[in-house]
Coordinates of C-alpha atoms and ligand atoms in Angstrom, one line a residue:
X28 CA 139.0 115.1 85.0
X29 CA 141.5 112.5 86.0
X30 CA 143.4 112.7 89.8
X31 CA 146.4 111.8 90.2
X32 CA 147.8 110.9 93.7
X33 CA 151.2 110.2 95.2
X34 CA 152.4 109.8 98.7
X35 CA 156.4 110.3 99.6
X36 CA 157.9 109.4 103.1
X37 CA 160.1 111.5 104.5
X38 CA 163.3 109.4 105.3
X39 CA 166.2 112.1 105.1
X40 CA 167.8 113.5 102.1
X41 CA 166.8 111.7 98.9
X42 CA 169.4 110.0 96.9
X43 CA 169.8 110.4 92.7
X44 CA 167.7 106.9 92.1
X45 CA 165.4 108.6 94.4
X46 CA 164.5 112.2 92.4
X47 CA 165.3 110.5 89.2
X48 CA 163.0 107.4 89.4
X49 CA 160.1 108.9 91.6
X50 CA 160.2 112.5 92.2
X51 CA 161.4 113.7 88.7
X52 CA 158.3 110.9 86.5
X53 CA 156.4 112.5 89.1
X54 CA 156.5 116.3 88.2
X55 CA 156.8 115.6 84.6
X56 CA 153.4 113.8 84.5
X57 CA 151.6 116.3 86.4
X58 CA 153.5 119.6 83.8
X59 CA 152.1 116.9 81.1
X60 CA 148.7 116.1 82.0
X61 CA 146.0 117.9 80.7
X62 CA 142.8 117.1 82.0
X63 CA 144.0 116.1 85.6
X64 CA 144.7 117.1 89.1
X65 CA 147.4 116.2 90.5
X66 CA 148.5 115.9 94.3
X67 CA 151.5 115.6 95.9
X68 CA 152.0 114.9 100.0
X69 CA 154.6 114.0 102.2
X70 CA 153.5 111.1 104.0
X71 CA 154.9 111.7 107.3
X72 CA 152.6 110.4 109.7
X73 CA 153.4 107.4 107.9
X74 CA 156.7 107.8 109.0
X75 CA 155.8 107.8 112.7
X76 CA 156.2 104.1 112.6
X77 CA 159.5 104.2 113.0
X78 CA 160.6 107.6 113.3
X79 CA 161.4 108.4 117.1
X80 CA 163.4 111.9 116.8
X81 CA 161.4 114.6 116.2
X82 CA 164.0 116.9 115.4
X83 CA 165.0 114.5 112.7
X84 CA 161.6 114.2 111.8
X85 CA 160.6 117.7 111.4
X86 CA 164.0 118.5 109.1
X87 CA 163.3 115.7 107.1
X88 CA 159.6 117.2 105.9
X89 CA 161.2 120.3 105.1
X90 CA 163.7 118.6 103.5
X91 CA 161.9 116.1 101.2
X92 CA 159.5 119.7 100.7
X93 CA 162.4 121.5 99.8
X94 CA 163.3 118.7 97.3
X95 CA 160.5 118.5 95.3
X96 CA 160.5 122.7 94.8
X97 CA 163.7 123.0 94.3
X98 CA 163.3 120.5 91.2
X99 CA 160.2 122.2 89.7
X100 CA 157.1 121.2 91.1
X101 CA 154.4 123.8 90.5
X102 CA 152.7 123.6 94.2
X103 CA 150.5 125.8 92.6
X104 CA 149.4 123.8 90.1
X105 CA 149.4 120.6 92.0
X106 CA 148.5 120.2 95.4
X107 CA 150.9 119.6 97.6
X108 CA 151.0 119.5 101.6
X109 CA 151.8 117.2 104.1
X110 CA 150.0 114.3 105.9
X111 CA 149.7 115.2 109.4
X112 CA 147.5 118.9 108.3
X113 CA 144.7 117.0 106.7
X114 CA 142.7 115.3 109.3
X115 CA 139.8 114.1 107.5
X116 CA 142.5 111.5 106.6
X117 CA 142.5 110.0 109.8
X118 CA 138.2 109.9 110.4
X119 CA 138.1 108.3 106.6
X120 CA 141.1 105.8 108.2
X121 CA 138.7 104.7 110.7
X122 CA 135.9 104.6 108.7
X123 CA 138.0 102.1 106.4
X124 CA 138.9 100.0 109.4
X125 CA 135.6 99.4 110.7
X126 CA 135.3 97.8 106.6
X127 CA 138.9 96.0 106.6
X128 CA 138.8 92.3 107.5
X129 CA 141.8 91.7 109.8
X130 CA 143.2 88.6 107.9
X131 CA 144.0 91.2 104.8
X132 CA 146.3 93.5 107.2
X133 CA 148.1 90.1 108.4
X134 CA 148.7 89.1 104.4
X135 CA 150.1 92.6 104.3
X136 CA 154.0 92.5 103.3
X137 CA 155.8 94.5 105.4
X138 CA 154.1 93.5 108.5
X139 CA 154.2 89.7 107.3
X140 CA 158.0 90.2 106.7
X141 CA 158.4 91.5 110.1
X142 CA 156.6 88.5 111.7
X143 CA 158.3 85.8 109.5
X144 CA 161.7 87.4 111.1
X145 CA 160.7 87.4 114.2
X146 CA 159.8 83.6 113.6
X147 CA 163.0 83.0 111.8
X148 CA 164.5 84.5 114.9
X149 CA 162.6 82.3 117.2
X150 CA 161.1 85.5 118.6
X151 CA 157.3 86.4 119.9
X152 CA 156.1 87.4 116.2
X153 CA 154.9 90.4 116.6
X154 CA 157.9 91.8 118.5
X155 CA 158.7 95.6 117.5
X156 CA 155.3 95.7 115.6
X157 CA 153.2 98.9 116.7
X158 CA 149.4 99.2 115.2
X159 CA 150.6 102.1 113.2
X160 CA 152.4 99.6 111.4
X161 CA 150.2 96.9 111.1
X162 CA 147.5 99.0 109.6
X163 CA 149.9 101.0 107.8
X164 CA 148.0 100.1 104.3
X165 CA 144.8 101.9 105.6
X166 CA 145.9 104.8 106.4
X167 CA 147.7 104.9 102.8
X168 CA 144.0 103.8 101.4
X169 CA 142.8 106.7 103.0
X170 CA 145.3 108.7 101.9
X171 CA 144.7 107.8 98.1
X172 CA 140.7 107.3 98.4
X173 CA 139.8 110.6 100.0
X174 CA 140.5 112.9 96.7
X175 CA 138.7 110.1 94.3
X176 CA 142.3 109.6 93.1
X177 CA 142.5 108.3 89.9
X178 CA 146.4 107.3 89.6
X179 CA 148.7 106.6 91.7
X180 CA 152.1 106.3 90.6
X181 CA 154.5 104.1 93.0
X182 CA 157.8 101.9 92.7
X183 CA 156.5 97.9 92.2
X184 CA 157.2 97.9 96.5
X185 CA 154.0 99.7 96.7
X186 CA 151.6 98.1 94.3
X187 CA 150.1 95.8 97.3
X188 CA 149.6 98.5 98.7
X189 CA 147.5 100.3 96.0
X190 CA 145.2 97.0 95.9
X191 CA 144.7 96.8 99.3
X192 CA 142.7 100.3 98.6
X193 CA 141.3 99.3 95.9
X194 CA 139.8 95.8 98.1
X195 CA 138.8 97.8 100.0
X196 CA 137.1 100.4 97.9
X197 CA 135.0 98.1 96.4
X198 CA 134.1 96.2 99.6
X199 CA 132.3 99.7 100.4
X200 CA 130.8 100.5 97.2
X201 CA 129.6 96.9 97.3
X202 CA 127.7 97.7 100.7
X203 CA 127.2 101.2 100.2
X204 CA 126.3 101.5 96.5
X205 CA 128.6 102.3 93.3
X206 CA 130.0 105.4 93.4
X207 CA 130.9 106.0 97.1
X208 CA 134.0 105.3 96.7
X209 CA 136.3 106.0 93.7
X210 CA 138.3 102.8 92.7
X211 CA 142.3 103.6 92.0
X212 CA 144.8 102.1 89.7
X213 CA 148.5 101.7 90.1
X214 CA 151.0 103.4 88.1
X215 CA 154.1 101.0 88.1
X216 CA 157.1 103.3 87.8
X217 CA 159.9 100.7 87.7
X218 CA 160.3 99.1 85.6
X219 CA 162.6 95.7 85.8
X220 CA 166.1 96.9 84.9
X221 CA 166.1 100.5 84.7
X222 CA 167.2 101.1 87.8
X223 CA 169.7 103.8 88.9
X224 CA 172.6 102.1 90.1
X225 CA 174.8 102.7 93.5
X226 CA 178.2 103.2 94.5
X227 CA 178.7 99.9 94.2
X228 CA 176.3 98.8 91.0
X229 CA 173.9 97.4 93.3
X230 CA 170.1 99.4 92.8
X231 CA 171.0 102.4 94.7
X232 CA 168.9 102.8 98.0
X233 CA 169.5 103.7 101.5
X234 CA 169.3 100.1 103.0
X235 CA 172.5 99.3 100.9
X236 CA 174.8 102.7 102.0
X237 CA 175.5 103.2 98.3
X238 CA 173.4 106.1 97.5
X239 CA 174.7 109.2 96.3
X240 CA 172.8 112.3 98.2
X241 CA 171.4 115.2 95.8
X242 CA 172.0 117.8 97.9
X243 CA 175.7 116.9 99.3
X244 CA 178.0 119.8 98.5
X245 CA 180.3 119.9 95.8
X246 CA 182.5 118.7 97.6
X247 CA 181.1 115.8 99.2
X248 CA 180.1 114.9 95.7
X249 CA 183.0 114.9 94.5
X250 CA 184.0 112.4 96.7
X251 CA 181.2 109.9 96.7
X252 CA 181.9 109.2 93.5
X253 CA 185.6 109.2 93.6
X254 CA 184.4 106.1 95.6
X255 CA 182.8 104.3 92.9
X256 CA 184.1 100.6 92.7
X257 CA 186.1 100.1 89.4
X258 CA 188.6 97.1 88.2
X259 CA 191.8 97.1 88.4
X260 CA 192.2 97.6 84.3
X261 CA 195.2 100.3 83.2
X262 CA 193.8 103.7 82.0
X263 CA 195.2 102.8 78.8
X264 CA 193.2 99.7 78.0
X265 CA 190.0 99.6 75.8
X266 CA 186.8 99.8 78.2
X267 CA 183.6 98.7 77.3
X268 CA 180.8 101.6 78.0
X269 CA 178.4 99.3 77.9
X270 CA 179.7 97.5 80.5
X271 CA 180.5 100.5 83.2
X272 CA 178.5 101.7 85.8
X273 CA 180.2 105.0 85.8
X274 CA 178.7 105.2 82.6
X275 CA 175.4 104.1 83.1
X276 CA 175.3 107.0 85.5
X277 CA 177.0 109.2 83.4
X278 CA 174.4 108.8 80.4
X279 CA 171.9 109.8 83.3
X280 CA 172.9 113.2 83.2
X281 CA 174.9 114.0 79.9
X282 CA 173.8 115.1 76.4
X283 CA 173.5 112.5 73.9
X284 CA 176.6 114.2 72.4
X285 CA 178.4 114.3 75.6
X286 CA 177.7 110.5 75.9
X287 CA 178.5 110.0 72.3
X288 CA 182.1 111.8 73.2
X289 CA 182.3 109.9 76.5
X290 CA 182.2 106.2 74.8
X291 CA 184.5 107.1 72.4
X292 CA 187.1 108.1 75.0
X293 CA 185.9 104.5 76.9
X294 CA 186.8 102.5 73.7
X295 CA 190.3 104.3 73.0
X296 CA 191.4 103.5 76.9
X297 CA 190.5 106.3 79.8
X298 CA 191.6 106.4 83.6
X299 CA 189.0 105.7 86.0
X300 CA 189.9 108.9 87.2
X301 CA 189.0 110.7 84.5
X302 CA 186.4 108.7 83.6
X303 CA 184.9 109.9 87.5
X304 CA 185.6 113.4 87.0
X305 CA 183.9 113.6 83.9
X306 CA 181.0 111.9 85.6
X307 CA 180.9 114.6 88.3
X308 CA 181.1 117.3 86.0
X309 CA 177.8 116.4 84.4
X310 CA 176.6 115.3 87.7
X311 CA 177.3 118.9 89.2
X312 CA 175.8 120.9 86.3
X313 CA 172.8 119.8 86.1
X314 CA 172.7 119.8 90.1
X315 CA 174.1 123.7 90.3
X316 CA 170.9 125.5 89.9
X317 CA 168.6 122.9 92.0
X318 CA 171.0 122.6 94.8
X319 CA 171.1 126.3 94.9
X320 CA 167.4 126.8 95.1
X321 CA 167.1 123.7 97.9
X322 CA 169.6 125.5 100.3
X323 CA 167.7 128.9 99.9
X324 CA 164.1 126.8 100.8
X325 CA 165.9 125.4 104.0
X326 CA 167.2 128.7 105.0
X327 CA 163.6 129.8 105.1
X328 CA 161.6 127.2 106.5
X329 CA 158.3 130.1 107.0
X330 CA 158.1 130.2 103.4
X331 CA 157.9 126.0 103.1
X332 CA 155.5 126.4 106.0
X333 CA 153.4 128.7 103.8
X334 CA 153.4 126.4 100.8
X335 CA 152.7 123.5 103.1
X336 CA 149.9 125.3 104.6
X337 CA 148.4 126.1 101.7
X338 CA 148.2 122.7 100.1
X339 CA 146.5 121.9 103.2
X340 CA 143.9 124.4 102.8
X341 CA 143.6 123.5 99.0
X342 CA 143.5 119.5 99.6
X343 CA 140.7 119.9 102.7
X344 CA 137.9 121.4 100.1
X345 CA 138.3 118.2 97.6
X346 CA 139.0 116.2 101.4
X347 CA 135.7 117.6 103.4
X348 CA 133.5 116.8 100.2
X349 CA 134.7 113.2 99.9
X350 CA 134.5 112.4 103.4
X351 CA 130.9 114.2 103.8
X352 CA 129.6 112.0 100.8
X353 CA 131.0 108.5 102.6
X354 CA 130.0 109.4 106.2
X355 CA 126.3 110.3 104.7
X356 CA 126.3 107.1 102.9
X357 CA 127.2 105.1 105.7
X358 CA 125.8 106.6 108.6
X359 CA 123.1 108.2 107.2
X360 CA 124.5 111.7 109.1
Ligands
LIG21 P1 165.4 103.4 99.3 O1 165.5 102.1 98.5 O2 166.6 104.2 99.2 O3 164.9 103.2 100.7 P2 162.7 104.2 98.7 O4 162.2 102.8 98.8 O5 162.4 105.2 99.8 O6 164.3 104.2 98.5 O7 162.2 104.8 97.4 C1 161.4 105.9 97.2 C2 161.0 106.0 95.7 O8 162.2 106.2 94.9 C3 160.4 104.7 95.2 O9 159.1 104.9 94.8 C4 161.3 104.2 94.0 O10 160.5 104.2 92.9 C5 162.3 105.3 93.8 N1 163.7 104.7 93.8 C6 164.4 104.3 94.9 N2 165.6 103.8 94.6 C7 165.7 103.9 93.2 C8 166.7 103.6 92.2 N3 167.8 103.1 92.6 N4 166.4 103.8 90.9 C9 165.2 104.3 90.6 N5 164.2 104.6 91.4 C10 164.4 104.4 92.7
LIG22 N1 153.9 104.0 101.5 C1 154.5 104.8 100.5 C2 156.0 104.6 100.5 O1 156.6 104.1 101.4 C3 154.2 106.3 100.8 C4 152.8 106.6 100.7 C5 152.0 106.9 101.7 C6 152.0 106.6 99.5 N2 150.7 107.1 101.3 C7 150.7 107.0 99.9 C8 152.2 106.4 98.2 C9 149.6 107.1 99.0 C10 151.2 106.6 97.2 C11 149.9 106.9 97.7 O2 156.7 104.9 99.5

């Protein structure tokens, strides 16, 4: 039996690149798998980095919860719980440490991007760098090697990440014997090009303020992408769907017959208008029903706290066994 492991960070309400090129691959691989176990967590003591409001912090989990029910996950068929109720991760996190040469953590991306800005900025490097952050990849090693994961499927951002664990998985099995540690692999889930595009046909992501929230209201929707940049071409001219972001989001969402329909339309002339409102119609429907389901979840936060609890429960019985295994091997306890 294979296990298969993903981590999300809770960094306020995810975006349509975000459920369609993570969260969505995610649940469909675990529904497909046969053979495999898979495990879901939110990552939010991963997020105490940088997160300083705990109000903020504490909607957010139930939010990024909220968002992976409300679009089908089967939390009782996967595991799924957050971070902070598993605390065998942070012994095995120690335990890793104490077997992490220093120089790995300062080749570490994020924290060596943060220090060459700092530099660039003729600043003390390390300025605004906690420990958290600079042994940020442990913690995520722990994270992936306590359940003898398998697979972990990430965006390209994270595959350093995923080698750092495995580094350091073998260092231990190297000391310890084969076998004390199970050696992951990454899943690279984008790929190149095929990413979903923004507001302004940049990659959509928060850092850019062109995402368009899943859960906004109709509404709010409806606006966002009324805000969609578009040339200044009259709404009779022939438009090229190939060549139209509203489109590439569009096919995102539609039927192949719908888009069939919809290119037509492109190459006889349309308004950008229209061409928008048909994009939030298709947007919206296949939205309705998840949307729905989300706002119910975060009107009843006790029920998300019983899920959450009992993904905790479930992950600590594959959790206590790994970490009794490694502390025996290398502490002979
Ligand atoms: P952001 O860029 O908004 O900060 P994150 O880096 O938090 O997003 O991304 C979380 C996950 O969502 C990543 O694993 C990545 O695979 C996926 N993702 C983010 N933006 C996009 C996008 N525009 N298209 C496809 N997938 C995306
Ligand atoms: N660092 C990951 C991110 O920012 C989140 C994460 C934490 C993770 N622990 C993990 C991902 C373990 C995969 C496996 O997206």
């Amino acid at each position: 039996m294979k296990t298969i492991l993903t981590g999300i960070k809770p960094t306020g309400m995810a975006h349509l690149g975000n459920i369609l090129g993570a969260v969505q691959p995610a649940i469909d691989l675990a529904n497909k798998s046969v053979d495999t176990q898979s495990i879901f967590f939110i990552a939010d003591y991963h997020a105490l980095t940088s997160v300083r409001d705990p109000i903020a912090f504490k909607e957010d989990v139930y939010s990024i919860a909220a968002t992976w029910i409300a679009l089908g996950l089967d939390t009782k068929k996967s595991i799924f719980y957050k971070q902070s109720d598993v605390s065998e991760i942070f012994e095995l996190q120690w335990i890793l440490s104490c077997m992490t040469p220093k120089g790995d953590m300062n080749r570490a991306h994020s924290y060596k991007d943060k220090v060459q800005k700092n530099l660039d900025n003729k600043k003390d490097p390390d300025l605004g760098v906690n420990m958290g952050l600079f042994s940020y990849p442990i913690l995520m090693a722990a994270d992936i090697l306590l359940y003898d994961t398998n697979l972990v499927p990430v965006g390209k951002d994270q595959k350093q990440h995923i080698e750092i664990a495995r580094s350091i998985a073998q260092r231990i099995n190297e000391f310890y014997g084969e076998g004390t540690l199970i050696e992951p692999q990454e899943v690279l889930q984008e790929s190149g090009a095929s990413y979903v595009v923004g507001l302004d046909g940049r990659k959509m992501s928060k850092s850019y303020d062109n995402a368009i929230g899943v859960w906004e209201t109709e509404k709010r929707l409806k606006k966002l992408i009324n805000k969609i940049k578009t040339d200044s071409s009259e709404p009779d001219t022939p438009k090229n769907p190939d060549d139209s972001f509203i489109m590439d989001l569009y096919k995102l969402f539609a039927t192949p017959e719908q888009i069939a329909q919809e290119e037509a339309l492109y190459r006889e002339g349309i308004g950008w208008g229209y061409a928008k409102a048909h994009l939030f119609d298709v947007v919206n429907e296949s939205l309705k029903a998840p949307r729905e389901k989300y706002n119910e979840l975060m009107q009843n936060k006790s029920a998300l706290d019983e899920v959450l609890e009992d993904g905790a429960k479930r992950a600590r019985v594959v959790a206590s066994k790994t970490l009794s295994r490694v502390r025996n091997k290398m502490t002979g306890f």
